[in-house]
């Protein structure tokens, strides 16, 4: 796929710069995760529930990163087409449908990452407030509020728009 990320009037950032920034931050997150796991396992000799939430977060982050990176060239292609810098591809409908599906799954995984990290922090704090009754009650209230919010946020994309691909396109045909 050609790079259409030259600084046009429509784009604020070029494709190579965007990919470089996102890849750098992703690499930083993976590196910190690996270092944390090495230190944690060296000190504790076992994993705790907060570590398992972080493993879920890093798995979701890695998968969503892959999906977003697969769709980035198409976003810049669509941008170039809209700016008149590239011809309209013959399969634009299929590309748009595939990209929308990749991004919907990527968004679901991104929310999974966010809430897995949130629950990891919650369980770290649980060990700190375990013997202080008012703080323990506050922890349970926070946990009770975060759980349904997490479920709604993670499933929100599919609740709002359950159709994809041909089923979605059929909604727009006369």
mmCIF file with all atom_site columns, N, CA, C and O in Angstrom, residues 7 15 27 29-30 41 54-55 57 75 78 92 115 123 127 129 141 147 161 169 171:
data_model
loop_
_atom_site.group_PDB
_atom_site.id
_atom_site.type_symbol
_atom_site.label_atom_id
_atom_site.label_alt_id
_atom_site.label_comp_id
_atom_site.label_asym_id
_atom_site.label_entity_id
_atom_site.label_seq_id
_atom_site.pdbx_PDB_ins_code
_atom_site.Cartn_x
_atom_site.Cartn_y
_atom_site.Cartn_z
_atom_site.occupancy
_atom_site.B_iso_or_equiv
_atom_site.pdbx_formal_charge
_atom_site.auth_seq_id
_atom_site.auth_comp_id
_atom_site.auth_asym_id
_atom_site.auth_atom_id
_atom_site.pdbx_PDB_model_num
ATOM 1  N N  . UNK A 1 7   ? 1.852   15.921  3.848  1.00 0.00 ? 7   UNK A N  1
ATOM 2  C CA . UNK A 1 7   ? 1.125   16.941  4.605  1.00 0.00 ? 7   UNK A CA 1
ATOM 3  C C  . UNK A 1 7   ? 0.130   17.658  3.688  1.00 0.00 ? 7   UNK A C  1
ATOM 4  O O  . UNK A 1 7   ? 0.456   18.601  3.016  1.00 0.00 ? 7   UNK A O  1
ATOM 5  N N  . UNK A 1 15  ? 1.520   10.074  7.632  1.00 0.00 ? 15  UNK A N  1
ATOM 6  C CA . UNK A 1 15  ? 1.407   8.667   8.004  1.00 0.00 ? 15  UNK A CA 1
ATOM 7  C C  . UNK A 1 15  ? 2.676   8.137   8.670  1.00 0.00 ? 15  UNK A C  1
ATOM 8  O O  . UNK A 1 15  ? 2.581   7.484   9.718  1.00 0.00 ? 15  UNK A O  1
ATOM 9  N N  . UNK A 1 27  ? 5.916   0.418   21.985 1.00 0.00 ? 27  UNK A N  1
ATOM 10 C CA . UNK A 1 27  ? 7.158   -0.238  22.412 1.00 0.00 ? 27  UNK A CA 1
ATOM 11 C C  . UNK A 1 27  ? 7.490   0.115   23.861 1.00 0.00 ? 27  UNK A C  1
ATOM 12 O O  . UNK A 1 27  ? 7.923   -0.751  24.633 1.00 0.00 ? 27  UNK A O  1
ATOM 13 N N  . UNK A 1 29  ? 5.308   0.873   26.221 1.00 0.00 ? 29  UNK A N  1
ATOM 14 C CA . UNK A 1 29  ? 4.361   0.143   27.073 1.00 0.00 ? 29  UNK A CA 1
ATOM 15 C C  . UNK A 1 29  ? 4.774   -1.321  27.219 1.00 0.00 ? 29  UNK A C  1
ATOM 16 O O  . UNK A 1 29  ? 4.738   -1.878  28.325 1.00 0.00 ? 29  UNK A O  1
ATOM 17 N N  . UNK A 1 30  ? 5.165   -1.951  26.133 1.00 0.00 ? 30  UNK A N  1
ATOM 18 C CA . UNK A 1 30  ? 5.590   -3.356  26.185 1.00 0.00 ? 30  UNK A CA 1
ATOM 19 C C  . UNK A 1 30  ? 6.849   -3.502  27.041 1.00 0.00 ? 30  UNK A C  1
ATOM 20 O O  . UNK A 1 30  ? 6.955   -4.421  27.862 1.00 0.00 ? 30  UNK A O  1
ATOM 21 N N  . UNK A 1 41  ? 8.044   -10.912 39.369 1.00 0.00 ? 41  UNK A N  1
ATOM 22 C CA . UNK A 1 41  ? 8.261   -12.347 39.550 1.00 0.00 ? 41  UNK A CA 1
ATOM 23 C C  . UNK A 1 41  ? 9.523   -12.614 40.364 1.00 0.00 ? 41  UNK A C  1
ATOM 24 O O  . UNK A 1 41  ? 9.563   -13.544 41.171 1.00 0.00 ? 41  UNK A O  1
ATOM 25 N N  . UNK A 1 54  ? -3.085  -7.151  34.119 1.00 0.00 ? 54  UNK A N  1
ATOM 26 C CA . UNK A 1 54  ? -2.109  -6.504  33.242 1.00 0.00 ? 54  UNK A CA 1
ATOM 27 C C  . UNK A 1 54  ? -1.757  -7.379  32.043 1.00 0.00 ? 54  UNK A C  1
ATOM 28 O O  . UNK A 1 54  ? -1.526  -6.868  30.943 1.00 0.00 ? 54  UNK A O  1
ATOM 29 N N  . UNK A 1 55  ? -1.724  -8.694  32.234 1.00 0.00 ? 55  UNK A N  1
ATOM 30 C CA . UNK A 1 55  ? -1.483  -9.604  31.104 1.00 0.00 ? 55  UNK A CA 1
ATOM 31 C C  . UNK A 1 55  ? -2.635  -9.490  30.106 1.00 0.00 ? 55  UNK A C  1
ATOM 32 O O  . UNK A 1 55  ? -2.424  -9.432  28.884 1.00 0.00 ? 55  UNK A O  1
ATOM 33 N N  . UNK A 1 57  ? -4.490  -6.849  29.741 1.00 0.00 ? 57  UNK A N  1
ATOM 34 C CA . UNK A 1 57  ? -4.345  -5.520  29.144 1.00 0.00 ? 57  UNK A CA 1
ATOM 35 C C  . UNK A 1 57  ? -3.308  -5.519  28.035 1.00 0.00 ? 57  UNK A C  1
ATOM 36 O O  . UNK A 1 57  ? -3.538  -4.957  26.959 1.00 0.00 ? 57  UNK A O  1
ATOM 37 N N  . UNK A 1 75  ? -6.870  4.733   6.239  1.00 0.00 ? 75  UNK A N  1
ATOM 38 C CA . UNK A 1 75  ? -7.325  6.050   6.702  1.00 0.00 ? 75  UNK A CA 1
ATOM 39 C C  . UNK A 1 75  ? -6.633  7.176   5.939  1.00 0.00 ? 75  UNK A C  1
ATOM 40 O O  . UNK A 1 75  ? -7.266  8.148   5.527  1.00 0.00 ? 75  UNK A O  1
ATOM 41 N N  . UNK A 1 78  ? -8.052  7.213   2.393  1.00 0.00 ? 78  UNK A N  1
ATOM 42 C CA . UNK A 1 78  ? -9.349  7.893   2.347  1.00 0.00 ? 78  UNK A CA 1
ATOM 43 C C  . UNK A 1 78  ? -9.166  9.408   2.449  1.00 0.00 ? 78  UNK A C  1
ATOM 44 O O  . UNK A 1 78  ? -9.834  10.178  1.761  1.00 0.00 ? 78  UNK A O  1
ATOM 45 N N  . UNK A 1 92  ? -13.455 0.772   -3.019 1.00 0.00 ? 92  UNK A N  1
ATOM 46 C CA . UNK A 1 92  ? -13.525 1.686   -1.872 1.00 0.00 ? 92  UNK A CA 1
ATOM 47 C C  . UNK A 1 92  ? -14.542 1.223   -0.837 1.00 0.00 ? 92  UNK A C  1
ATOM 48 O O  . UNK A 1 92  ? -14.313 1.349   0.369  1.00 0.00 ? 92  UNK A O  1
ATOM 49 N N  . UNK A 1 115 ? -9.804  -0.822  30.861 1.00 0.00 ? 115 UNK A N  1
ATOM 50 C CA . UNK A 1 115 ? -10.440 -1.328  32.080 1.00 0.00 ? 115 UNK A CA 1
ATOM 51 C C  . UNK A 1 115 ? -9.630  -2.440  32.734 1.00 0.00 ? 115 UNK A C  1
ATOM 52 O O  . UNK A 1 115 ? -9.694  -2.605  33.949 1.00 0.00 ? 115 UNK A O  1
ATOM 53 N N  . UNK A 1 123 ? -7.086  -3.703  42.276 1.00 0.00 ? 123 UNK A N  1
ATOM 54 C CA . UNK A 1 123 ? -6.659  -4.823  43.110 1.00 0.00 ? 123 UNK A CA 1
ATOM 55 C C  . UNK A 1 123 ? -5.338  -4.548  43.820 1.00 0.00 ? 123 UNK A C  1
ATOM 56 O O  . UNK A 1 123 ? -5.088  -5.105  44.888 1.00 0.00 ? 123 UNK A O  1
ATOM 57 N N  . UNK A 1 127 ? -5.171  -4.399  48.385 1.00 0.00 ? 127 UNK A N  1
ATOM 58 C CA . UNK A 1 127 ? -4.229  -4.902  49.397 1.00 0.00 ? 127 UNK A CA 1
ATOM 59 C C  . UNK A 1 127 ? -3.826  -3.791  50.372 1.00 0.00 ? 127 UNK A C  1
ATOM 60 O O  . UNK A 1 127 ? -3.505  -4.078  51.519 1.00 0.00 ? 127 UNK A O  1
ATOM 61 N N  . UNK A 1 129 ? -5.830  -1.241  51.376 1.00 0.00 ? 129 UNK A N  1
ATOM 62 C CA . UNK A 1 129 ? -6.957  -0.792  52.215 1.00 0.00 ? 129 UNK A CA 1
ATOM 63 C C  . UNK A 1 129 ? -7.663  -1.956  52.908 1.00 0.00 ? 129 UNK A C  1
ATOM 64 O O  . UNK A 1 129 ? -8.712  -1.756  53.524 1.00 0.00 ? 129 UNK A O  1
ATOM 65 N N  . UNK A 1 141 ? -17.477 -0.180  46.671 1.00 0.00 ? 141 UNK A N  1
ATOM 66 C CA . UNK A 1 141 ? -18.356 0.724   45.911 1.00 0.00 ? 141 UNK A CA 1
ATOM 67 C C  . UNK A 1 141 ? -17.716 1.050   44.557 1.00 0.00 ? 141 UNK A C  1
ATOM 68 O O  . UNK A 1 141 ? -18.391 1.010   43.519 1.00 0.00 ? 141 UNK A O  1
ATOM 69 N N  . UNK A 1 147 ? -17.437 -2.111  37.369 1.00 0.00 ? 147 UNK A N  1
ATOM 70 C CA . UNK A 1 147 ? -17.749 -3.343  36.640 1.00 0.00 ? 147 UNK A CA 1
ATOM 71 C C  . UNK A 1 147 ? -18.818 -3.138  35.564 1.00 0.00 ? 147 UNK A C  1
ATOM 72 O O  . UNK A 1 147 ? -18.575 -3.478  34.396 1.00 0.00 ? 147 UNK A O  1
ATOM 73 N N  . UNK A 1 161 ? -23.975 -0.348  17.223 1.00 0.00 ? 161 UNK A N  1
ATOM 74 C CA . UNK A 1 161 ? -23.984 -0.735  15.810 1.00 0.00 ? 161 UNK A CA 1
ATOM 75 C C  . UNK A 1 161 ? -23.649 -2.217  15.694 1.00 0.00 ? 161 UNK A C  1
ATOM 76 O O  . UNK A 1 161 ? -22.490 -2.586  15.479 1.00 0.00 ? 161 UNK A O  1
ATOM 77 N N  . UNK A 1 169 ? -23.875 -2.460  5.091  1.00 0.00 ? 169 UNK A N  1
ATOM 78 C CA . UNK A 1 169 ? -24.093 -1.806  3.793  1.00 0.00 ? 169 UNK A CA 1
ATOM 79 C C  . UNK A 1 169 ? -25.557 -1.935  3.344  1.00 0.00 ? 169 UNK A C  1
ATOM 80 O O  . UNK A 1 169 ? -26.078 -1.038  2.693  1.00 0.00 ? 169 UNK A O  1
ATOM 81 N N  . UNK A 1 171 ? -28.108 -1.660  5.096  1.00 0.00 ? 171 UNK A N  1
ATOM 82 C CA . UNK A 1 171 ? -28.902 -0.646  5.798  1.00 0.00 ? 171 UNK A CA 1
ATOM 83 C C  . UNK A 1 171 ? -28.968 0.659   4.989  1.00 0.00 ? 171 UNK A C  1
ATOM 84 O O  . UNK A 1 171 ? -29.874 1.453   5.167  1.00 0.00 ? 171 UNK A O  1
#
